[in-house]
Coordinates of N, CA and C and ligand atoms in Angstrom, one line a residue:
M1 N 110.2 55.5 133.2 CA 109.8 54.3 132.4 C 110.0 53.0 133.2
G2 N 109.1 52.1 133.1 CA 109.2 50.8 133.8 C 110.1 49.9 133.1
K3 N 109.9 48.6 133.3 CA 110.8 47.6 132.6 C 110.6 47.5 131.1
Q4 N 111.6 47.0 130.4 CA 111.5 46.8 129.0 C 110.6 45.6 128.7
D5 N 109.7 45.8 127.7 CA 108.8 44.7 127.3 C 109.5 43.6 126.5
K6 N 109.6 42.4 127.2 CA 110.2 41.3 126.5 C 109.3 40.1 126.5
I7 N 108.0 40.4 126.7 CA 107.0 39.3 127.0 C 107.0 38.3 125.9
F8 N 107.1 38.7 124.6 CA 107.0 37.8 123.5 C 108.3 37.5 122.8
E9 N 109.4 37.7 123.6 CA 110.7 37.5 123.1 C 110.9 36.1 122.5
K10 N 110.3 35.2 123.2 CA 110.5 33.7 122.8 C 109.2 33.2 122.2
G11 N 108.3 34.1 121.8 CA 107.0 33.7 121.2 C 106.0 33.7 122.4
N12 N 104.8 33.3 122.0 CA 103.7 33.3 123.1 C 103.8 32.0 123.8
V13 N 104.8 31.9 124.8 CA 105.1 30.7 125.5 C 103.9 30.1 126.2
S14 N 103.1 31.0 126.8 CA 101.9 30.5 127.6 C 100.8 30.0 126.7
G15 N 100.8 30.5 125.5 CA 99.7 30.1 124.5 C 98.4 30.8 124.9
L16 N 98.4 31.6 125.9 CA 97.1 32.2 126.4 C 96.8 33.5 125.6
P17 N 95.5 33.9 125.5 CA 95.2 35.2 124.9 C 95.8 36.3 125.7
F18 N 96.0 37.4 125.1 CA 96.6 38.6 125.7 C 95.7 39.1 126.8
S19 N 96.2 39.5 128.0 CA 95.4 40.1 129.0 C 96.3 41.1 129.8
F20 N 95.6 42.0 130.5 CA 96.3 43.1 131.2 C 96.6 42.6 132.6
N21 N 97.5 41.6 132.7 CA 97.9 41.0 133.9 C 99.1 41.7 134.5
Q22 N 99.6 41.1 135.6 CA 100.8 41.7 136.3 C 102.0 41.8 135.4
E23 N 102.2 40.8 134.6 CA 103.4 40.8 133.7 C 103.3 42.0 132.7
V24 N 102.1 42.2 132.2 CA 101.9 43.3 131.2 C 102.0 44.6 131.9
T25 N 101.4 44.7 133.1 CA 101.4 45.9 133.9 C 102.9 46.4 134.1
E26 N 103.7 45.5 134.4 CA 105.1 45.8 134.7 C 105.9 46.4 133.5
V27 N 105.5 46.1 132.3 CA 106.2 46.6 131.1 C 105.3 47.5 130.3
F28 N 104.1 47.9 130.8 CA 103.1 48.5 130.0 C 103.5 49.8 129.4
E29 N 104.2 50.6 130.1 CA 104.7 51.9 129.6 C 105.6 51.8 128.4
D30 N 106.5 50.9 128.5 CA 107.4 50.6 127.4 C 106.6 50.0 126.2
M31 N 105.7 49.1 126.5 CA 104.9 48.4 125.5 C 104.1 49.4 124.6
I32 N 103.4 50.2 125.3 CA 102.5 51.1 124.6 C 103.3 52.2 123.8
D33 N 104.4 52.6 124.4 CA 105.2 53.6 123.8 C 105.8 53.1 122.5
R34 N 106.3 51.8 122.5 CA 106.9 51.2 121.3 C 105.9 50.6 120.3
S35 N 104.6 50.5 120.7 CA 103.6 49.9 119.9 C 102.6 50.8 119.2
V36 N 102.4 51.9 119.8 CA 101.3 52.8 119.3 C 101.9 54.1 118.8
P37 N 101.9 54.3 117.5 CA 102.5 55.5 116.9 C 101.7 56.7 117.4
G38 N 102.4 57.7 117.8 CA 101.7 58.9 118.2 C 101.1 58.9 119.6
Y39 N 101.4 57.8 120.4 CA 100.8 57.7 121.7 C 101.1 58.9 122.6
N40 N 102.3 59.4 122.6 CA 102.6 60.6 123.5 C 101.9 61.8 123.0
T41 N 101.8 62.0 121.7 CA 101.0 63.1 121.2 C 99.6 63.1 121.7
T42 N 99.0 61.9 121.7 CA 97.6 61.7 122.2 C 97.5 62.2 123.6
L43 N 98.5 61.9 124.4 CA 98.4 62.3 125.8 C 98.4 63.9 125.9
R44 N 99.2 64.5 125.0 CA 99.2 66.0 125.0 C 97.9 66.5 124.5
I45 N 97.3 65.9 123.5 CA 96.0 66.3 123.0 C 94.9 66.2 124.1
I46 N 95.0 65.2 124.8 CA 94.0 65.0 125.9 C 94.1 66.1 126.9
Q47 N 95.3 66.5 127.2 CA 95.5 67.6 128.2 C 95.0 68.9 127.6
Q48 N 95.3 69.2 126.4 CA 94.8 70.4 125.7 C 93.3 70.5 125.6
Q49 N 92.7 69.3 125.2 CA 91.3 69.3 125.1 C 90.5 69.4 126.4
A50 N 91.1 68.8 127.4 CA 90.5 68.8 128.8 C 90.5 70.3 129.3
K51 N 91.6 70.9 129.0 CA 91.7 72.3 129.4 C 90.6 73.2 128.8
N52 N 90.4 72.9 127.5 CA 89.4 73.7 126.7 C 88.0 73.4 127.1
H53 N 87.7 72.1 127.5 CA 86.3 71.7 127.7 C 85.8 71.4 129.1
Y54 N 86.8 71.5 130.1 CA 86.4 71.2 131.5 C 85.4 72.3 131.9
I55 N 84.4 71.9 132.6 CA 83.4 72.8 133.1 C 83.4 72.7 134.6
D56 N 83.6 73.9 135.3 CA 83.7 73.9 136.7 C 82.6 73.1 137.4
G57 N 83.0 72.3 138.4 CA 82.0 71.5 139.2 C 81.6 70.2 138.6
S58 N 82.2 69.9 137.4 CA 81.8 68.7 136.7 C 82.8 67.6 137.1
N59 N 82.5 66.3 136.6 CA 83.5 65.2 136.8 C 84.2 65.0 135.5
V60 N 85.4 64.4 135.6 CA 86.2 64.0 134.4 C 86.6 62.6 134.6
Y61 N 86.4 61.8 133.5 CA 86.6 60.4 133.6 C 87.7 59.9 132.6
D62 N 88.5 58.9 133.2 CA 89.5 58.2 132.3 C 89.1 56.8 132.4
L63 N 88.5 56.3 131.3 CA 88.0 54.9 131.3 C 89.0 53.9 130.7
G64 N 89.4 53.0 131.4 CA 90.5 52.1 131.0 C 91.8 52.8 131.2
C65 N 92.1 53.2 132.4 CA 93.2 54.1 132.7 C 94.6 53.5 132.7
S66 N 94.7 52.1 132.7 CA 96.0 51.4 132.8 C 96.8 52.0 133.9
L67 N 98.0 52.6 133.5 CA 98.9 53.1 134.5 C 98.7 54.6 134.8
G68 N 97.6 55.2 134.2 CA 97.3 56.5 134.6 C 98.0 57.6 133.8
A69 N 98.4 57.3 132.5 CA 99.1 58.3 131.7 C 98.1 59.4 131.3
S70 N 96.9 58.9 130.8 CA 95.9 59.9 130.4 C 95.3 60.7 131.7
T71 N 95.3 59.9 132.8 CA 94.8 60.5 134.0 C 95.8 61.7 134.4
S72 N 97.1 61.5 134.2 CA 98.0 62.6 134.5 C 97.8 63.8 133.6
S73 N 97.5 63.5 132.3 CA 97.2 64.6 131.4 C 96.0 65.4 131.8
L74 N 95.0 64.6 132.3 CA 93.8 65.3 132.8 C 94.1 66.1 134.1
L75 N 94.8 65.6 135.0 CA 95.2 66.3 136.2 C 96.0 67.5 135.9
N76 N 96.9 67.5 134.9 CA 97.6 68.6 134.6 C 96.7 69.7 134.0
A77 N 95.7 69.3 133.2 CA 94.8 70.2 132.6 C 93.9 70.9 133.6
L78 N 93.5 70.2 134.6 CA 92.6 70.7 135.6 C 93.3 71.6 136.6
N79 N 94.6 71.5 136.7 CA 95.4 72.4 137.5 C 94.9 72.5 139.0
G80 N 94.7 71.4 139.6 CA 94.3 71.4 141.0 C 92.9 71.3 141.3
R81 N 92.0 71.4 140.3 CA 90.6 71.3 140.6 C 90.1 69.9 140.5
P82 N 89.2 69.5 141.5 CA 88.8 68.1 141.5 C 87.8 67.9 140.3
R83 N 87.5 66.7 140.0 CA 88.2 65.5 140.3 C 88.1 64.5 139.2
V84 N 89.1 63.8 139.0 CA 89.2 62.8 137.9 C 88.8 61.4 138.5
I85 N 88.0 60.7 137.8 CA 87.6 59.3 138.2 C 88.2 58.4 137.1
A86 N 89.2 57.6 137.6 CA 90.0 56.8 136.6 C 89.6 55.3 136.9
I87 N 89.2 54.6 135.9 CA 88.7 53.2 136.1 C 89.4 52.2 135.2
D88 N 89.7 51.1 135.8 CA 90.2 50.0 135.0 C 89.8 48.7 135.7
N89 N 89.7 47.6 134.9 CA 89.2 46.3 135.5 C 90.4 45.4 135.8
S90 N 91.6 45.9 135.5 CA 92.8 45.1 135.8 C 93.3 45.4 137.2
D91 N 93.3 44.3 138.0 CA 93.7 44.5 139.4 C 95.1 45.1 139.5
S92 N 96.1 44.6 138.7 CA 97.5 45.0 138.8 C 97.6 46.5 138.4
M93 N 96.9 46.9 137.3 CA 96.9 48.3 136.8 C 96.4 49.2 137.9
V94 N 95.3 48.9 138.5 CA 94.7 49.8 139.5 C 95.6 49.8 140.8
R95 N 96.1 48.7 141.2 CA 97.1 48.7 142.3 C 98.3 49.6 142.1
F96 N 98.8 49.5 140.9 CA 100.0 50.3 140.5 C 99.6 51.8 140.5
C97 N 98.5 52.1 140.0 CA 98.1 53.6 139.9 C 97.9 54.1 141.3
T98 N 97.2 53.3 142.1 CA 96.8 53.8 143.5 C 98.1 54.1 144.2
E99 N 99.1 53.2 144.1 CA 100.4 53.3 144.8 C 101.2 54.5 144.2
R100 N 101.2 54.6 142.9 CA 102.0 55.6 142.2 C 101.5 57.0 142.6
F101 N 100.1 57.2 142.5 CA 99.6 58.5 142.7 C 99.4 58.9 144.1
S102 N 99.5 57.9 145.0 CA 99.4 58.2 146.5 C 100.6 59.1 146.9
R103 N 101.7 59.0 146.1 CA 102.9 59.7 146.5 C 102.9 61.1 145.9
S104 N 101.8 61.4 145.1 CA 101.8 62.7 144.4 C 100.9 63.7 145.2
I105 N 101.2 65.0 145.0 CA 100.3 66.0 145.7 C 98.9 66.0 145.0
K106 N 98.8 65.4 143.8 CA 97.5 65.4 143.2 C 96.7 64.2 143.6
A107 N 97.1 63.4 144.6 CA 96.4 62.2 144.9 C 95.0 62.5 145.3
E108 N 94.7 63.6 146.0 CA 93.3 63.8 146.5 C 92.4 64.3 145.3
Q109 N 93.0 64.5 144.2 CA 92.2 65.0 143.0 C 91.7 63.8 142.1
V110 N 92.2 62.6 142.5 CA 91.8 61.5 141.6 C 91.4 60.3 142.4
K111 N 90.4 59.6 141.9 CA 89.8 58.4 142.5 C 90.0 57.3 141.5
F112 N 90.8 56.2 141.9 CA 90.9 55.0 141.1 C 90.0 54.0 141.5
L113 N 89.2 53.4 140.5 CA 88.3 52.4 140.8 C 88.6 51.1 140.0
K114 N 88.5 50.0 140.6 CA 88.7 48.7 139.9 C 87.3 48.2 139.5
E115 N 87.0 48.5 138.3 CA 85.6 48.2 137.8 C 85.6 47.9 136.3
D116 N 84.6 47.1 135.9 CA 84.4 47.0 134.5 C 83.6 48.2 134.0
I117 N 84.2 48.9 133.0 CA 83.7 50.2 132.6 C 82.2 50.1 132.1
S118 N 81.9 48.8 131.6 CA 80.5 48.6 131.2 C 79.5 48.8 132.3
Q119 N 80.0 48.6 133.5 CA 79.1 48.7 134.7 C 79.3 50.0 135.5
S120 N 80.2 50.8 135.1 CA 80.5 52.1 135.8 C 79.4 53.1 135.7
E121 N 79.3 53.9 136.7 CA 78.3 55.0 136.6 C 79.1 56.3 136.1
I122 N 78.5 57.0 135.2 CA 79.1 58.2 134.6 C 78.1 59.3 134.8
V123 N 78.4 60.3 135.6 CA 77.4 61.4 135.9 C 78.2 62.7 135.9
N124 N 77.4 63.7 135.5 CA 77.9 65.1 135.5 C 79.3 65.3 134.9
A125 N 79.5 64.7 133.8 CA 80.8 64.7 133.2 C 81.0 65.8 132.1
S126 N 82.1 66.5 132.1 CA 82.4 67.4 131.0 C 83.4 66.9 130.1
V127 N 84.3 66.0 130.6 CA 85.3 65.4 129.7 C 85.4 63.9 130.1
V128 N 85.2 63.0 129.1 CA 85.4 61.6 129.2 C 86.5 61.2 128.2
V129 N 87.5 60.4 128.7 CA 88.5 59.9 127.8 C 88.5 58.4 127.8
I130 N 88.5 57.9 126.5 CA 88.7 56.4 126.4 C 89.8 56.3 125.4
N131 N 91.0 56.1 125.9 CA 92.2 56.1 125.1 C 92.6 54.6 124.8
F132 N 92.3 54.1 123.7 CA 92.6 52.8 123.2 C 92.0 51.7 124.1
V133 N 90.8 51.8 124.4 CA 90.1 50.8 125.3 C 88.8 50.2 124.7
L134 N 88.0 51.0 124.0 CA 86.8 50.5 123.4 C 87.0 49.2 122.6
Q135 N 88.2 49.2 122.0 CA 88.5 48.0 121.1 C 88.6 46.7 121.9
F136 N 88.6 46.7 123.2 CA 88.7 45.5 124.0 C 87.3 45.1 124.5
L137 N 86.3 45.8 124.1 CA 84.9 45.5 124.6 C 84.2 44.8 123.4
S138 N 83.1 44.0 123.7 CA 82.3 43.5 122.7 C 81.5 44.6 122.0
I139 N 81.0 44.4 120.8 CA 80.3 45.4 120.1 C 79.1 45.9 120.9
K140 N 78.4 44.9 121.5 CA 77.3 45.3 122.3 C 77.7 46.2 123.5
E141 N 78.8 45.8 124.1 CA 79.3 46.6 125.2 C 79.7 48.0 124.8
R142 N 80.2 48.1 123.6 CA 80.6 49.4 123.0 C 79.4 50.4 122.9
V143 N 78.3 49.8 122.4 CA 77.1 50.6 122.2 C 76.6 51.1 123.6
G144 N 76.6 50.1 124.5 CA 76.1 50.4 125.9 C 76.9 51.5 126.5
L145 N 78.2 51.4 126.4 CA 79.1 52.3 127.1 C 79.0 53.7 126.4
M146 N 79.0 53.7 125.1 CA 78.9 55.0 124.4 C 77.6 55.7 124.8
Q147 N 76.5 54.9 124.9 CA 75.2 55.5 125.2 C 75.2 56.1 126.7
K148 N 75.9 55.3 127.6 CA 76.0 55.7 129.0 C 76.8 57.0 129.1
I149 N 77.9 57.1 128.3 CA 78.7 58.3 128.3 C 77.9 59.5 127.8
Y150 N 77.1 59.3 126.7 CA 76.3 60.4 126.2 C 75.4 60.9 127.3
Q151 N 74.7 59.9 127.9 CA 73.8 60.3 129.0 C 74.4 61.0 130.2
G152 N 75.7 60.6 130.4 CA 76.4 61.1 131.6 C 77.1 62.5 131.4
L153 N 77.2 62.9 130.1 CA 77.8 64.1 129.8 C 76.9 65.3 130.0
V154 N 77.4 66.4 130.5 CA 76.6 67.6 130.6 C 76.5 68.2 129.2
P155 N 75.6 69.1 128.9 CA 75.5 69.7 127.5 C 76.9 70.4 127.3
G156 N 77.4 70.2 126.1 CA 78.7 70.8 125.7 C 79.9 70.0 126.2
G157 N 79.6 68.9 126.9 CA 80.7 68.0 127.3 C 81.3 67.2 126.1
V158 N 82.5 66.7 126.3 CA 83.1 66.0 125.2 C 83.6 64.6 125.6
L159 N 83.6 63.7 124.6 CA 84.3 62.4 124.7 C 85.5 62.4 123.8
I160 N 86.6 62.1 124.3 CA 87.9 62.0 123.5 C 88.1 60.5 123.4
L161 N 88.1 60.0 122.2 CA 88.1 58.6 121.9 C 89.3 58.2 121.0
S162 N 90.2 57.4 121.5 CA 91.3 56.9 120.6 C 91.1 55.5 120.4
E163 N 91.4 55.0 119.1 CA 91.2 53.6 118.8 C 92.2 53.2 117.7
K164 N 92.5 51.9 117.7 CA 93.1 51.3 116.5 C 92.0 51.0 115.6
V165 N 92.2 51.2 114.3 CA 91.1 50.9 113.3 C 91.7 50.0 112.1
H166 N 90.7 49.5 111.4 CA 91.1 48.9 110.1 C 90.4 49.7 109.0
F167 N 90.6 49.4 107.7 CA 90.0 50.2 106.7 C 89.1 49.3 105.8
D168 N 88.2 50.0 105.1 CA 87.2 49.3 104.2 C 87.9 48.4 103.2
S169 N 89.1 48.9 102.7 CA 89.8 48.1 101.7 C 90.8 47.2 102.4
K170 N 90.7 45.9 102.1 CA 91.7 44.9 102.6 C 93.1 45.3 102.3
K171 N 93.2 45.8 101.0 CA 94.6 46.1 100.5 C 95.2 47.2 101.4
R172 N 94.4 48.3 101.7 CA 94.9 49.4 102.5 C 95.2 48.9 103.9
T173 N 94.3 48.1 104.5 CA 94.5 47.6 105.8 C 95.8 46.8 105.9
A174 N 96.1 46.0 104.8 CA 97.4 45.2 104.8 C 98.6 46.1 104.7
E175 N 98.4 47.1 103.8 CA 99.5 48.1 103.6 C 99.9 48.8 104.9
I176 N 98.8 49.4 105.5 CA 99.1 50.2 106.7 C 99.6 49.3 107.9
S177 N 99.1 48.0 108.0 CA 99.5 47.1 109.0 C 101.0 46.8 108.8
N178 N 101.4 46.7 107.5 CA 102.9 46.5 107.3 C 103.7 47.6 107.8
I179 N 103.2 48.8 107.6 CA 104.0 50.0 108.0 C 104.0 50.0 109.6
H180 N 102.8 49.6 110.2 CA 102.8 49.6 111.6 C 103.8 48.5 112.2
H181 N 103.9 47.4 111.5 CA 104.9 46.4 111.9 C 106.3 46.9 111.7
F182 N 106.5 47.7 110.7 CA 107.8 48.3 110.5 C 108.1 49.3 111.6
F183 N 107.1 50.0 112.0 CA 107.3 51.0 113.1 C 107.7 50.2 114.4
K184 N 107.1 49.1 114.6 CA 107.4 48.3 115.8 C 108.8 47.7 115.7
A185 N 109.2 47.3 114.5 CA 110.5 46.7 114.3 C 111.6 47.8 114.5
T186 N 111.3 49.0 114.1 CA 112.3 50.1 114.3 C 112.4 50.4 115.8
N187 N 111.4 50.1 116.5 CA 111.4 50.3 118.0 C 112.0 49.1 118.7
G188 N 112.6 48.2 118.0 CA 113.3 47.1 118.6 C 112.6 45.8 118.8
Y189 N 111.3 45.6 118.3 CA 110.6 44.4 118.4 C 111.0 43.4 117.2
S190 N 111.3 42.2 117.5 CA 111.6 41.2 116.5 C 110.4 40.7 115.7
K191 N 110.6 40.1 114.6 CA 109.5 39.5 113.8 C 108.6 38.6 114.7
L192 N 109.4 37.7 115.5 CA 108.7 36.8 116.4 C 107.8 37.5 117.4
E193 N 108.4 38.5 118.0 CA 107.6 39.3 119.0 C 106.3 39.9 118.4
I194 N 106.5 40.5 117.2 CA 105.4 41.2 116.5 C 104.3 40.1 116.2
S195 N 104.7 39.0 115.6 CA 103.7 38.0 115.2 C 103.0 37.3 116.4
S196 N 103.8 37.1 117.4 CA 103.3 36.4 118.6 C 102.3 37.3 119.3
K197 N 102.6 38.6 119.5 CA 101.7 39.5 120.1 C 100.4 39.6 119.3
R198 N 100.6 39.7 118.0 CA 99.4 39.8 117.1 C 98.5 38.6 117.3
D199 N 99.1 37.4 117.3 CA 98.3 36.2 117.5 C 97.6 36.2 118.9
S200 N 98.3 36.7 119.9 CA 97.7 36.6 121.2 C 96.5 37.6 121.4
L201 N 96.5 38.7 120.5 CA 95.5 39.7 120.6 C 94.3 39.3 119.7
E202 N 94.4 38.2 118.9 CA 93.3 37.8 118.0 C 92.0 37.6 118.9
G203 N 91.0 38.3 118.5 CA 89.7 38.1 119.2 C 89.6 38.8 120.5
V204 N 90.8 39.4 121.0 CA 90.8 40.2 122.2 C 90.7 41.7 121.9
L205 N 91.5 42.1 120.9 CA 91.5 43.5 120.4 C 90.8 43.4 119.0
V206 N 89.5 43.9 119.0 CA 88.8 43.8 117.7 C 88.5 45.2 117.2
T207 N 89.2 45.5 116.0 CA 89.1 46.9 115.5 C 87.8 47.0 114.7
E208 N 87.4 48.3 114.5 CA 86.3 48.7 113.6 C 86.9 49.7 112.6
T209 N 86.1 50.2 111.7 CA 86.6 51.2 110.8 C 86.2 52.6 111.4
E210 N 86.9 53.6 110.8 CA 86.6 55.0 111.3 C 85.1 55.3 111.1
S211 N 84.5 54.9 109.9 CA 83.1 55.2 109.7 C 82.2 54.5 110.6
Q212 N 82.6 53.3 111.1 CA 81.7 52.6 112.0 C 81.7 53.3 113.4
H213 N 82.8 53.9 113.8 CA 82.9 54.6 115.0 C 82.0 55.9 114.9
I214 N 82.2 56.6 113.8 CA 81.4 57.8 113.6 C 79.9 57.6 113.6
Y215 N 79.5 56.5 112.8 CA 78.1 56.2 112.6 C 77.5 55.9 114.0
R216 N 78.1 55.1 114.8 CA 77.6 54.7 116.1 C 77.4 55.9 117.0
A217 N 78.5 56.8 117.0 CA 78.4 57.9 117.9 C 77.3 58.9 117.5
K218 N 77.1 59.1 116.2 CA 76.1 60.0 115.7 C 74.7 59.4 116.0
E219 N 74.6 58.1 115.8 CA 73.3 57.4 116.1 C 72.9 57.6 117.6
L220 N 73.9 57.7 118.4 CA 73.6 57.8 119.9 C 73.4 59.3 120.3
G221 N 73.6 60.2 119.3 CA 73.3 61.6 119.6 C 74.5 62.5 119.6
F222 N 75.7 61.9 119.6 CA 76.9 62.8 119.6 C 76.9 63.6 118.4
K223 N 77.5 64.8 118.5 CA 77.6 65.7 117.3 C 79.0 66.1 117.1
D224 N 79.2 66.8 115.9 CA 80.5 67.3 115.6 C 81.7 66.4 115.7
P225 N 81.7 65.2 115.1 CA 82.9 64.3 115.2 C 84.1 65.0 114.6
T226 N 85.1 65.2 115.4 CA 86.3 65.9 114.9 C 87.5 65.0 115.0
K227 N 88.2 64.8 113.9 CA 89.4 64.0 114.0 C 90.6 64.8 114.6
L228 N 91.1 64.5 115.7 CA 92.2 65.3 116.3 C 93.5 64.8 115.9
M229 N 93.6 63.5 115.6 CA 94.9 62.9 115.2 C 94.7 61.6 114.5
S230 N 95.6 61.4 113.6 CA 95.6 60.1 112.8 C 97.1 59.7 112.6
N231 N 97.4 58.5 113.0 CA 98.8 58.0 112.8 C 98.6 56.6 112.4
L232 N 98.9 56.3 111.1 CA 98.7 55.0 110.5 C 97.3 54.5 110.8
N233 N 97.2 53.4 111.6 CA 95.9 52.8 111.9 C 95.4 53.2 113.3
F234 N 95.9 54.3 113.8 CA 95.5 54.8 115.1 C 94.9 56.2 115.0
L235 N 93.7 56.3 115.6 CA 93.0 57.6 115.5 C 92.6 58.2 116.8
T236 N 92.5 59.5 116.9 CA 91.9 60.1 118.1 C 90.8 61.1 117.6
Y237 N 89.6 60.9 118.1 CA 88.4 61.7 117.8 C 87.9 62.4 119.0
K238 N 87.2 63.6 118.7 CA 86.4 64.2 119.7 C 85.0 64.2 119.3
F239 N 84.1 63.8 120.2 CA 82.7 63.8 120.0 C 82.0 64.7 121.0
Q240 N 81.1 65.5 120.7 CA 80.5 66.5 121.6 C 79.0 66.2 121.9
K241 N 78.6 66.6 123.1 CA 77.2 66.4 123.4 C 76.5 67.7 123.1
Ligands
SAM1 C1 95.6 49.9 125.9 S1 95.2 50.1 127.5 C2 94.7 51.7 127.8 C3 95.8 52.8 127.8 C4 95.4 54.0 128.7 N1 94.1 54.5 128.4 C5 96.4 55.1 128.4 O1 96.0 56.2 127.9 O2 97.6 54.9 128.7 C6 93.6 49.3 127.8 C7 93.2 49.2 129.2 O3 91.8 49.0 129.3 C8 91.5 48.2 130.3 N2 90.2 47.5 130.1 C9 89.9 46.7 129.1 N3 88.6 46.3 129.1 C10 88.1 46.9 130.2 C11 86.8 47.0 130.9 N4 85.8 46.3 130.4 N5 86.7 47.7 132.0 C12 87.7 48.4 132.5 N6 88.9 48.4 132.0 C13 89.1 47.7 130.8 C14 92.7 47.2 130.4 O4 92.8 46.6 131.7 C15 93.8 48.1 130.1 O5 94.4 48.7 131.2

């Protein structure tokens, strides 16, 4: 585990919107672990699903890989077979991954690319993972990316998608958000840290509802939407080609 996340300990001092910069990269493991309920279970689900759906000779993608946690799950699932393509547009995240994985025997099985995933090429894929990333793209980019993934998947290939969501009912959204803030508080975040991070994410992380995600995926041709996990306002889905 890297450094403890204290970025918003004194509020949003910089006043800037949230971004995946060097400061966030250094504390990211701690940040996501204390902020996303069920995050570690998601990583195990990714491993199990990749094991089930990987097709020999195909590519596996981790889009928005951050520090490579899902990449590691994919590598464990593939058990030595090439190859995972892990992409992120944060310079510091990609530098960290490249350095961390270069020391591993699995280094030759993974390629890290610093790219905007909206521009990335996706070909011959049997497993594509987007673990809490689509929410940072504009709605137009989400459609384009999902379409590109569908086209890049081989028949029978799968997309594993995790997202933070809101609900149709404002009352339910508020109630579940309160529980999520309680979850963060029990993980040691103060009220100031929770509200400052929420404010800095305003307009940066834009949630949709579960049904909006399913509708878009089906419209693009994906079938069999299957909910693999649900933890408060965080979901993991599998969509199949
Ligand atoms: C919440 S983190 C993802 C966590 C990671 N998938 C995991 O399983 O640990 C979101 C990541 O998406 C990346 N990201 C956001 N928009 C992106 C884009 N357009 N292209 C590439 N990466 C992007 C960010 O830099 C960040 O590292």
